mmCIF file of C-alpha atoms and ligand atoms in Angstrom:
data_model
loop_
_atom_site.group_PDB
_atom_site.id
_atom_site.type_symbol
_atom_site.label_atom_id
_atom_site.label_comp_id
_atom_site.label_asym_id
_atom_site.label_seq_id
_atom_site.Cartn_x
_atom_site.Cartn_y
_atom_site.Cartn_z
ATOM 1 C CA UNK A 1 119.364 93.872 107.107
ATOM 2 C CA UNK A 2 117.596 97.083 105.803
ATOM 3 C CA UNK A 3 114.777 98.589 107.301
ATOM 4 C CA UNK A 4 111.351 97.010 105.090
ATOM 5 C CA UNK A 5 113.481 96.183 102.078
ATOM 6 C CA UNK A 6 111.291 93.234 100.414
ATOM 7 C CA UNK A 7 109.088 95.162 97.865
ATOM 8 C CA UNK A 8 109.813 96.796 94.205
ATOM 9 C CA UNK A 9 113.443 95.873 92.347
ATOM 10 C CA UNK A 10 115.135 93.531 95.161
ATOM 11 C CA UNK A 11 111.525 91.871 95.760
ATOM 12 C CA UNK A 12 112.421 88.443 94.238
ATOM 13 C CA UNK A 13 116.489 88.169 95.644
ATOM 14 C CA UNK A 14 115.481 88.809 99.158
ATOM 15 C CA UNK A 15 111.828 87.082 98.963
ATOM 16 C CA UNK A 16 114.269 83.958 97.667
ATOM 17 C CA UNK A 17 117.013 84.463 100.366
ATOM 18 C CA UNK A 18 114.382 84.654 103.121
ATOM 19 C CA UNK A 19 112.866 81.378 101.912
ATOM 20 C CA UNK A 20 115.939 79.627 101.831
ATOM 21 C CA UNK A 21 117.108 81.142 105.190
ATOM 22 C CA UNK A 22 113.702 80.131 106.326
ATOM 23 C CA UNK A 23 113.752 76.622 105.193
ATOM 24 C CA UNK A 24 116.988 76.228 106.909
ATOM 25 C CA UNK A 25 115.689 77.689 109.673
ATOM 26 C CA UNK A 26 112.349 75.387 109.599
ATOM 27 C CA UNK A 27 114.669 72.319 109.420
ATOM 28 C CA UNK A 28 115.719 72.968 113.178
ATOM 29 C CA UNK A 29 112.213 74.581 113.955
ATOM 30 C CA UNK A 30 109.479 72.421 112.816
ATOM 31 C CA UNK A 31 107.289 74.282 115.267
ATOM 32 C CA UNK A 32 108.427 78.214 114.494
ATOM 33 C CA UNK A 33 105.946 80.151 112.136
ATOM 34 C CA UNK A 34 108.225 82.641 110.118
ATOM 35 C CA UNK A 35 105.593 82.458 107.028
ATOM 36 C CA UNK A 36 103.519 81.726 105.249
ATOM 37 C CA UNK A 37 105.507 79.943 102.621
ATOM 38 C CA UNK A 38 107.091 77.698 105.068
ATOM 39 C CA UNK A 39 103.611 76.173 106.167
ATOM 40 C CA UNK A 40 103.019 73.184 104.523
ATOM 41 C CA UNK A 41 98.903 72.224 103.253
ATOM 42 C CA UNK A 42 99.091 69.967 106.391
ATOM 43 C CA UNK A 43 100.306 72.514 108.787
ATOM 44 C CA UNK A 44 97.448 75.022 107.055
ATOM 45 C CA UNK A 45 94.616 72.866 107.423
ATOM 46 C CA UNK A 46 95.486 71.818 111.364
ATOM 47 C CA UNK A 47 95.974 75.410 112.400
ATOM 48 C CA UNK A 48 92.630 76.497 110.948
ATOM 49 C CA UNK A 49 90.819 72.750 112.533
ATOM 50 C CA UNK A 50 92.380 73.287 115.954
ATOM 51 C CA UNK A 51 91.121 77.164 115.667
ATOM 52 C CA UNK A 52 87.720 75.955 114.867
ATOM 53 C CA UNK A 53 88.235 73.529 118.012
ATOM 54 C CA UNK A 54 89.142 76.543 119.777
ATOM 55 C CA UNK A 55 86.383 78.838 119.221
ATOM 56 C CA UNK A 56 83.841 75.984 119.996
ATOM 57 C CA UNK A 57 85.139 74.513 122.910
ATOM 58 C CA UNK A 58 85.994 75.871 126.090
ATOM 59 C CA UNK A 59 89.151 74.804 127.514
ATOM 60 C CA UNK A 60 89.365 72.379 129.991
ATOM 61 C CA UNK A 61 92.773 71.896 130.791
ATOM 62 C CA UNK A 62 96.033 74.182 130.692
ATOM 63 C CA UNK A 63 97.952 72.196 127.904
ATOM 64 C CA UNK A 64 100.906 74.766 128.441
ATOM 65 C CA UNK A 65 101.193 75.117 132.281
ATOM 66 C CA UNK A 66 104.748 75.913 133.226
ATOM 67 C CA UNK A 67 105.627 76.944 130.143
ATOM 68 C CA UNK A 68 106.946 80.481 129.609
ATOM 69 C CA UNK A 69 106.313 82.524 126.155
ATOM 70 C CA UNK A 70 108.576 86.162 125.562
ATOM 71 C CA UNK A 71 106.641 88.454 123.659
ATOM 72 C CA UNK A 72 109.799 90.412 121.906
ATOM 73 C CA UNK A 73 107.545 94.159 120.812
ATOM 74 C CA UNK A 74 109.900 96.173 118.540
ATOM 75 C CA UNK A 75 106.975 98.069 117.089
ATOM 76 C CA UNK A 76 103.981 99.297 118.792
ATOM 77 C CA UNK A 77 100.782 96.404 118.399
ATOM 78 C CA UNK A 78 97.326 96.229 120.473
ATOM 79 C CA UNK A 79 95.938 93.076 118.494
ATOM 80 C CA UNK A 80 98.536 90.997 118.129
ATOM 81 C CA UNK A 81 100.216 91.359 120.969
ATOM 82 C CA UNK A 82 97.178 91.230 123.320
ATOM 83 C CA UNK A 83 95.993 88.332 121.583
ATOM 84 C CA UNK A 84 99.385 86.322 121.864
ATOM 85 C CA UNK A 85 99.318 87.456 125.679
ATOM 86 C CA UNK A 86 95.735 86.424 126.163
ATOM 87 C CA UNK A 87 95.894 83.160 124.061
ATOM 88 C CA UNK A 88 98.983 82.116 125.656
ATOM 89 C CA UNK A 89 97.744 82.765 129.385
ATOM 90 C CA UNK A 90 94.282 80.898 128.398
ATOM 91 C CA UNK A 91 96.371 77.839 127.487
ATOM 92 C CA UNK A 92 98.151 78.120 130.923
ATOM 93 C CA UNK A 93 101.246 79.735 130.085
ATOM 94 C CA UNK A 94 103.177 82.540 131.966
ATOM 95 C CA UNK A 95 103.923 85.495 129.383
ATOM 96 C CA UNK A 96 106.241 88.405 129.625
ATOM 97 C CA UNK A 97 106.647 91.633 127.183
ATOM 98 C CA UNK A 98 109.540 93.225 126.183
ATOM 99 C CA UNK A 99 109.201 96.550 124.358
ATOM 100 C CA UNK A 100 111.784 98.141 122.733
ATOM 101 C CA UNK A 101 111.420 101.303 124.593
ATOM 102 C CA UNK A 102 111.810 99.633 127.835
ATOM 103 C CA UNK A 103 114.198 97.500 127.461
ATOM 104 C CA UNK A 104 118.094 97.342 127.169
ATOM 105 C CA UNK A 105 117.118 97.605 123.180
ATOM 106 C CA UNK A 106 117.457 100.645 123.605
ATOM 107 C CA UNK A 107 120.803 100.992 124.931
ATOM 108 C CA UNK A 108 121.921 98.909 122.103
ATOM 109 C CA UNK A 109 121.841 95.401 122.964
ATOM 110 C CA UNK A 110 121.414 93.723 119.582
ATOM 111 C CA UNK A 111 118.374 91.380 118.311
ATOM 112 C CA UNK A 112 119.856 87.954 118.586
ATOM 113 C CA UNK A 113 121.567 89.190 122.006
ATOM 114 C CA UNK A 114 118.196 90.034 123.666
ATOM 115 C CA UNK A 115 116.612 87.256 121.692
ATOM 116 C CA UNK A 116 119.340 84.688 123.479
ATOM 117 C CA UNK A 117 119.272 86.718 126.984
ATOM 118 C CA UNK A 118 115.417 85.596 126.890
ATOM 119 C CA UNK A 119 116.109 81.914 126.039
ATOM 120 C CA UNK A 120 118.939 81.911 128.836
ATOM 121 C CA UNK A 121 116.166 83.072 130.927
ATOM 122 C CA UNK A 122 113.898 79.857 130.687
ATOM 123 C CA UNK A 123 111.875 81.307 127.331
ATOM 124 C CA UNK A 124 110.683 78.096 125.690
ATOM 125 C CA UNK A 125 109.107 80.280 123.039
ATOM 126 C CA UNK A 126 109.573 83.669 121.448
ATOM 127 C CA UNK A 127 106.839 86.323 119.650
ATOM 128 C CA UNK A 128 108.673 88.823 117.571
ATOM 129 C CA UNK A 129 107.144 91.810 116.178
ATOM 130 C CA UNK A 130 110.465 93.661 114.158
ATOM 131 C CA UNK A 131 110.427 96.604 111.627
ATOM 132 C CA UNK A 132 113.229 94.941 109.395
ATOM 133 C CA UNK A 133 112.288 92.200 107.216
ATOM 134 C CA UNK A 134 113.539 88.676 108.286
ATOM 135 C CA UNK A 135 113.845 89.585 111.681
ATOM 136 C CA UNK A 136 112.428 86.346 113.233
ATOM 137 C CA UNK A 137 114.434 84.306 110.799
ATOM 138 C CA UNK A 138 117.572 85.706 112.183
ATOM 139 C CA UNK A 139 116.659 85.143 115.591
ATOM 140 C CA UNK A 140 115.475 81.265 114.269
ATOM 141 C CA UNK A 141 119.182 80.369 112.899
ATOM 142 C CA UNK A 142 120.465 81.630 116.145
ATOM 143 C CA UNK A 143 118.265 80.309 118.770
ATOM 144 C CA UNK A 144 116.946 76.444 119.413
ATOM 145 C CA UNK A 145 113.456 77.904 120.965
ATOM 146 C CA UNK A 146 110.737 78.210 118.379
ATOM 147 C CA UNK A 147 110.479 82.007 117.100
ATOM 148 C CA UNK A 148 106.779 83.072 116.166
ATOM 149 C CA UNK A 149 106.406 85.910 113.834
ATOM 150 C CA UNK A 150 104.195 88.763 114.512
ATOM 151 C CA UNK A 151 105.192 91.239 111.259
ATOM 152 C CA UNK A 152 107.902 91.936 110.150
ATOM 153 C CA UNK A 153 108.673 94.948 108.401
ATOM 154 C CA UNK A 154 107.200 95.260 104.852
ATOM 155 C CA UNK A 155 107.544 90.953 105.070
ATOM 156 C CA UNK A 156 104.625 88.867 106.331
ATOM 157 C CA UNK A 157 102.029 88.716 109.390
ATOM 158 C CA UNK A 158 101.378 84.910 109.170
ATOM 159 C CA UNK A 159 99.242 84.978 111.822
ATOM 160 C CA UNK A 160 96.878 87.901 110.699
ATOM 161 C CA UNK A 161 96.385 85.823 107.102
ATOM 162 C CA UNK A 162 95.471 82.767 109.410
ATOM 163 C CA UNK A 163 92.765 84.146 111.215
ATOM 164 C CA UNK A 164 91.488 86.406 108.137
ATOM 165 C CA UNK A 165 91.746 82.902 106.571
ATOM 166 C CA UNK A 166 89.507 81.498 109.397
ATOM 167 C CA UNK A 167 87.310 84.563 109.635
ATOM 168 C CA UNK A 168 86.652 84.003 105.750
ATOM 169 C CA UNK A 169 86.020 80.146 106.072
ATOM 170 C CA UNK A 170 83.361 80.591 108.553
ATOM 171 C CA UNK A 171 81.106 83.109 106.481
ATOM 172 C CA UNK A 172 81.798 80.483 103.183
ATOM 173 C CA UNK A 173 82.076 76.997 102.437
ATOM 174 C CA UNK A 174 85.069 77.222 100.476
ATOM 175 C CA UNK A 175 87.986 79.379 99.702
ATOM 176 C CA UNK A 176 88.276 78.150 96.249
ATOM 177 C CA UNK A 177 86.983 80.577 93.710
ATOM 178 C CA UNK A 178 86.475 82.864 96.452
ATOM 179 C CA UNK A 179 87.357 87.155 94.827
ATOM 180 C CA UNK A 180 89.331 88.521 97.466
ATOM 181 C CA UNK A 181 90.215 92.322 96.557
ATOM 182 C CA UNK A 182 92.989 93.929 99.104
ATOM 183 C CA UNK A 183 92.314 98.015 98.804
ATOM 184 C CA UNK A 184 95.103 101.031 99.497
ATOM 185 C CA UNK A 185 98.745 100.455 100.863
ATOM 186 C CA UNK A 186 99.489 97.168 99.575
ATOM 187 C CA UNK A 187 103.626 97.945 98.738
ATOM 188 C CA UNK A 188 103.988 98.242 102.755
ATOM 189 C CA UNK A 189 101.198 96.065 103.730
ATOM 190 C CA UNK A 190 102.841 92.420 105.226
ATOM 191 C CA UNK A 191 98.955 91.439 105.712
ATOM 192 C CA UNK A 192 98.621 92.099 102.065
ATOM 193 C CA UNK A 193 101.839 89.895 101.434
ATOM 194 C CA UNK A 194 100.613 86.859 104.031
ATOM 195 C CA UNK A 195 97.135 86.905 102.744
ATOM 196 C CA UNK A 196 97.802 86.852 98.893
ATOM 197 C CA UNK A 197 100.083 84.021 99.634
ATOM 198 C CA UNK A 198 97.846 81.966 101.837
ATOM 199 C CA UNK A 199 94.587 82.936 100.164
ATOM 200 C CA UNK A 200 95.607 81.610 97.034
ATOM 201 C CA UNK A 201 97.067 78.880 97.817
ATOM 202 C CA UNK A 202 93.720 78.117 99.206
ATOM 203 C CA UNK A 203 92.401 78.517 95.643
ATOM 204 C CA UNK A 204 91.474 82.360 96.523
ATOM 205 C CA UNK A 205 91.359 84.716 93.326
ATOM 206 C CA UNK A 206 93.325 87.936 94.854
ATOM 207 C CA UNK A 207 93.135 91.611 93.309
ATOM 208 C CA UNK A 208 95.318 94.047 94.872
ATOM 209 C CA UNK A 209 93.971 97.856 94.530
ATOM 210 C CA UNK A 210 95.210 101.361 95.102
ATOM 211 C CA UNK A 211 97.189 103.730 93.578
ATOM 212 C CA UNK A 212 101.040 102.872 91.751
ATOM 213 C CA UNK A 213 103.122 104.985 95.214
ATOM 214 C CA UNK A 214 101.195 102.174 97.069
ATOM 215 C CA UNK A 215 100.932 99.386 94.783
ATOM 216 C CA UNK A 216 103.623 98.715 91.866
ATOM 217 C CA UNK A 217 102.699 96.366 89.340
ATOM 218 C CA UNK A 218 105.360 94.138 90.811
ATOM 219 C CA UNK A 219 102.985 92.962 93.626
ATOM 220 C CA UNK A 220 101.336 90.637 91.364
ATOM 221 C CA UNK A 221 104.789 88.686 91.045
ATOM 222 C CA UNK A 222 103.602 87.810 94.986
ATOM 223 C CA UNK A 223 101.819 84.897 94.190
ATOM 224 C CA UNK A 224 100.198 83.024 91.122
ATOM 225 C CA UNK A 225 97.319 84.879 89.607
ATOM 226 C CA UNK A 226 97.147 87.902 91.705
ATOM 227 C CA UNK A 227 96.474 91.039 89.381
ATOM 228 C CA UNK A 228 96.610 94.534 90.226
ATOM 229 C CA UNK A 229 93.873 97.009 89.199
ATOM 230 C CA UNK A 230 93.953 100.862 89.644
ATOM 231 C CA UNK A 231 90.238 101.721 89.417
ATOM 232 C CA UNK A 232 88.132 101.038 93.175
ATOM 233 C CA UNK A 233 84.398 101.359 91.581
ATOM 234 C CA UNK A 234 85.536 98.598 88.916
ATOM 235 C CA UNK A 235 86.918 96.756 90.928
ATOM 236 C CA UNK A 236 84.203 96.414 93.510
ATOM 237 C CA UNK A 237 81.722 94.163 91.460
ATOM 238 C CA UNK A 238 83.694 91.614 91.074
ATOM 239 C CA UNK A 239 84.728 91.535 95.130
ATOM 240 C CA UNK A 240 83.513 88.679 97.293
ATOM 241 C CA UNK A 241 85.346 90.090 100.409
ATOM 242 C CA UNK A 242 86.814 93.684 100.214
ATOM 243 C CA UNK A 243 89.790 93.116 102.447
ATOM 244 C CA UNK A 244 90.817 97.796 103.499
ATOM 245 C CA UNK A 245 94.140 98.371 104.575
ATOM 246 C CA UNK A 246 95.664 100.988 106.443
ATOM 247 C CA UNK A 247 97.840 103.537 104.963
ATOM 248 C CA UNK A 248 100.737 103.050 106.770
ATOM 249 C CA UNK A 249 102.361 106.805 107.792
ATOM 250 C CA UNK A 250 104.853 105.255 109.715
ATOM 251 C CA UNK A 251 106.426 103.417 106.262
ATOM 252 C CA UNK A 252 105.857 105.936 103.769
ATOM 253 C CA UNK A 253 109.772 108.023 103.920
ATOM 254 C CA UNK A 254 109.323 110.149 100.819
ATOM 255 C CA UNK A 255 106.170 108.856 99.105
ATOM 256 C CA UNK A 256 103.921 111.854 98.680
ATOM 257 C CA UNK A 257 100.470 110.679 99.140
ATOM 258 C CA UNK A 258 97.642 113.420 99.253
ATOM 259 C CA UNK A 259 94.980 112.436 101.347
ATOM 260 C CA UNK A 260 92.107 114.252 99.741
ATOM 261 C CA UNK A 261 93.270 112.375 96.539
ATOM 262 C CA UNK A 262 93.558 109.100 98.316
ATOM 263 C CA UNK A 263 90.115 109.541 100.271
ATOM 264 C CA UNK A 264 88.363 110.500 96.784
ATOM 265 C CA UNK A 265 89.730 107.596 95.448
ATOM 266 C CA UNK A 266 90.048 104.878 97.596
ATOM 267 C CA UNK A 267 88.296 105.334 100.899
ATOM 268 C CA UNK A 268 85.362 102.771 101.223
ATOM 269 C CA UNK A 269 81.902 104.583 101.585
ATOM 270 C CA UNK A 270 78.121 103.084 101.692
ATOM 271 C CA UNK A 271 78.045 104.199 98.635
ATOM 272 C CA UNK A 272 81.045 103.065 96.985
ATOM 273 C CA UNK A 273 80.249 99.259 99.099
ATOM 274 C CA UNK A 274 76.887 99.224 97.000
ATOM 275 C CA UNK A 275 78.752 98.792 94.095
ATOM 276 C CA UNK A 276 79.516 95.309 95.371
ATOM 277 C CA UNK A 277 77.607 92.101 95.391
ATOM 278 C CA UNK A 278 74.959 92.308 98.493
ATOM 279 C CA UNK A 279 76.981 89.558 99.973
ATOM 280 C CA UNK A 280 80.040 90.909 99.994
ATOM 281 C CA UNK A 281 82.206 91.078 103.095
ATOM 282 C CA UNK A 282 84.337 94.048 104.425
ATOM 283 C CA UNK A 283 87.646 93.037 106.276
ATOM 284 C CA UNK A 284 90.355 95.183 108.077
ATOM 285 C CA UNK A 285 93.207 93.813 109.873
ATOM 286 C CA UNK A 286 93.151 97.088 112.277
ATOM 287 C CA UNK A 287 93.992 99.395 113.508
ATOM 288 C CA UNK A 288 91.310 101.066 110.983
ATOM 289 C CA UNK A 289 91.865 105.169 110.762
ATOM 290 C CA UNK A 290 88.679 105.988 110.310
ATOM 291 C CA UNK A 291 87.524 108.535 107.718
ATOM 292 C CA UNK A 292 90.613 107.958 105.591
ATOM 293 C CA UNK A 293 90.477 104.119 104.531
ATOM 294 C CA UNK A 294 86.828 103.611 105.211
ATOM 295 C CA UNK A 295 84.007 105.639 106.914
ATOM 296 C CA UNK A 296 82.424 104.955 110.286
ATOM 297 C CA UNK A 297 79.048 103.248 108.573
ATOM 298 C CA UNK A 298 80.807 100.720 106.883
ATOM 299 C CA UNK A 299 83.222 99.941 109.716
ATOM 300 C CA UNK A 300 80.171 99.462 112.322
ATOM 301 C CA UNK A 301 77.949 97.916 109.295
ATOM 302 C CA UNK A 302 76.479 94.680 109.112
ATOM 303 C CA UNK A 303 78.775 93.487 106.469
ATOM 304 C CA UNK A 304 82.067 93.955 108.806
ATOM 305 C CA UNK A 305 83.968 91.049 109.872
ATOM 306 C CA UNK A 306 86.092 93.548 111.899
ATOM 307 C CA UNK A 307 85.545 92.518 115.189
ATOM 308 C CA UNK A 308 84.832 89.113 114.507
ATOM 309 C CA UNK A 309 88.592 88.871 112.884
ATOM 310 C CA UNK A 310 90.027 90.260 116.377
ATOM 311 C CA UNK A 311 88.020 87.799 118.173
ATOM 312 C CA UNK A 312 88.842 84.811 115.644
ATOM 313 C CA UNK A 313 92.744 86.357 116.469
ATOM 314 C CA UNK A 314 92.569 84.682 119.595
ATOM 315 C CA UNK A 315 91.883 81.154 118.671
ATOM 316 C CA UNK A 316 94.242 81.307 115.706
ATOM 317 C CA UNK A 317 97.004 82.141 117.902
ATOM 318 C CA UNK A 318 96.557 79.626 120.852
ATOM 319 C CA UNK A 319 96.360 76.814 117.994
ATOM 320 C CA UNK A 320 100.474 78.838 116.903
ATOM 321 C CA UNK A 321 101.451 78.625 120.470
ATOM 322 C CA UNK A 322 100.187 75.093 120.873
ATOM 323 C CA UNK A 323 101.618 74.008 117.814
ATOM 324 C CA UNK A 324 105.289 75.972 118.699
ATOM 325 C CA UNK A 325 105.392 74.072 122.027
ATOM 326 C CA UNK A 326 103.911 70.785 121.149
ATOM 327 C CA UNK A 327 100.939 70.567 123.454
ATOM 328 C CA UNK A 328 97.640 68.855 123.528
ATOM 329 C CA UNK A 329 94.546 70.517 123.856
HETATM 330 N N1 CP B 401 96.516 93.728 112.788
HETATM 331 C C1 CP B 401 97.543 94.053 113.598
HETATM 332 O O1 CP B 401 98.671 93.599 113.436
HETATM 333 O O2 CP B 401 97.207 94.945 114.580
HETATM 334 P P1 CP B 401 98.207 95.430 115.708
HETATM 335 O O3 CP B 401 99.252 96.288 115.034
HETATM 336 O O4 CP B 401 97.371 96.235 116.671
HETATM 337 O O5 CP B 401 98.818 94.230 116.336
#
């Protein structure tokens, strides 16, 4: 498996031999989340109603005592990670981390090794964050525990699209019609991938924007009717929710970027945001650099969602874990 190998030429032969390694996959782990495109309407729509259940009633009970969740970190993560932890612990389950700079990943020990070391060790769940694309379905074929996927490489971020997905739903009635325009480093962005999917599914009409290192024109093969524009100040009237991504250094290997040019063009400024509707929502998935994607006003402003996402990111993943290890709430 190559390191974030889904975009540009070999988009379509590995998106298609992910899904089909996925569906196999899914046939022996109904309760796994690998993607988005595995989750059927049904499985959608109850992960977003037991959310909502979540983030209006306290719980009562700890549906997942004695259970025991790995979180499996091969990339650094504060939200996801802490929100798995938290989520999982609020439910009643026991959690434990494995980094791959602490661990025996380091000496060598290969993914579906450490993955099967964990299950040996009583895991009845695993939450894998990998920088190769299709990491968690390998682990899936190899391992009868279900495998939850928290990004991998240039792939998806399932859960991040569900709770943006939730975050969205509770600021408007419906998703359908509903402009969603993703700004800045969409060709590495898995949130970019996981939310055009899911959003328009929902009936979402998704723009990407940025500039062609970070965006080829193939992006809009990602999902029925998403289009790609290159200009930021067009593109912002027609925005319902301005969804800023992060340009991701770590990814870039060769891709010269300036920063003044990017900043001049696509960094999100009070002014630039009153080009769009009044209404109009401003998303991140974090972590935000501030300055370069987006200022400091319109990250604090009114019309950011930031927070509320991270705080949604907790509800959206206890209704994952639930769902991985069959409990009731
Ligand atoms: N949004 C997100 O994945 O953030 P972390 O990298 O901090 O988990």
């Amino acid at each position: 498996m190559t390191r974030g190998a889904i975009p540009q030429a070999s988009s379509k032969i590995q998106s298609r031999s992910i899904r089909s390694a996925s569906l196999r996959a899914f046939s022996h782990h109904s309760r796994s989340l690998l993607d988005i495109e595995s989750l059927s309407d049904a499985d959608i729509h109850s992960l977003l109603k037991e959310a909502g259940r979540f983030r209006r009633v306290s719980i009562q009970k700890a549906p997942l005592k004695g259970r025991h969740i790995a979180l499996l970190f091969y990339e650094s993560s504060t939200r996801t990670r802490c929100s798995f932890e938290l989520a999982a612990k609020s439910l009643g389950a026991s959690t434990t981390l494995v980094s791959a700079s602490a661990s025996s990943i380091e000496k060598g020990e290969s993914l579906v090794d450490t993955g099967a070391t964990l299950a040996a060790m009583g895991a009845d769940c695993i939450v894998i964050r990998h920088p190769s694309s299709g990491a968690p379905h390998v682990l899936a074929r190899h391992l009868r525990i279900p495998i939850v996927n928290a990004g991998d490489g240039m792939h998806e971020h399932p859960s991040q699209a569900l709770l943006d997905c939730y975050t969205i739903s509770e600021h408007r009635q419906s998703l359908k019609g509903l402009r969603l325009l993703l700004v800045g480093d969409i060709y590495h962005s898995r949130v970019a991938r996981s939310n055009a999917l899911l959003l328009s599914r929902l009936g979402a009409q998704v723009t990407f924007c940025g500039p062609p290192a970070l965006l080829p024109e193939v992006a809009e093969t990602i999902a029925p009717g998403v289009r790609v524009m290159r200009d930021f100040d067009r593109a912002l009237p027609q925005a319902d929710v301005i969804m800023m991504l992060r340009v991701q250094k770590e990814r870039l290997a060769g891709l010269q970027i300036s920063a003044d040019e990017y900043v001049r063009d696509y960094q999100l400024t009070p002014e630039r945001l009153a080009l769009a509707p009044a209404k109009a929502l401003v998303m991140h998935p974090g972590p935000m650099v501030r300055g370069m994607e987006l200022t400091s006003e319109v990250a604090d402003s009114a019309r950011s969602l930031v927070l509320e996402q991270v705080r949604n990111g907790v509800a959206v993943r206890r209704a994952i874990l639930l769902r991985a290890l069959g409990g009731r709430a």
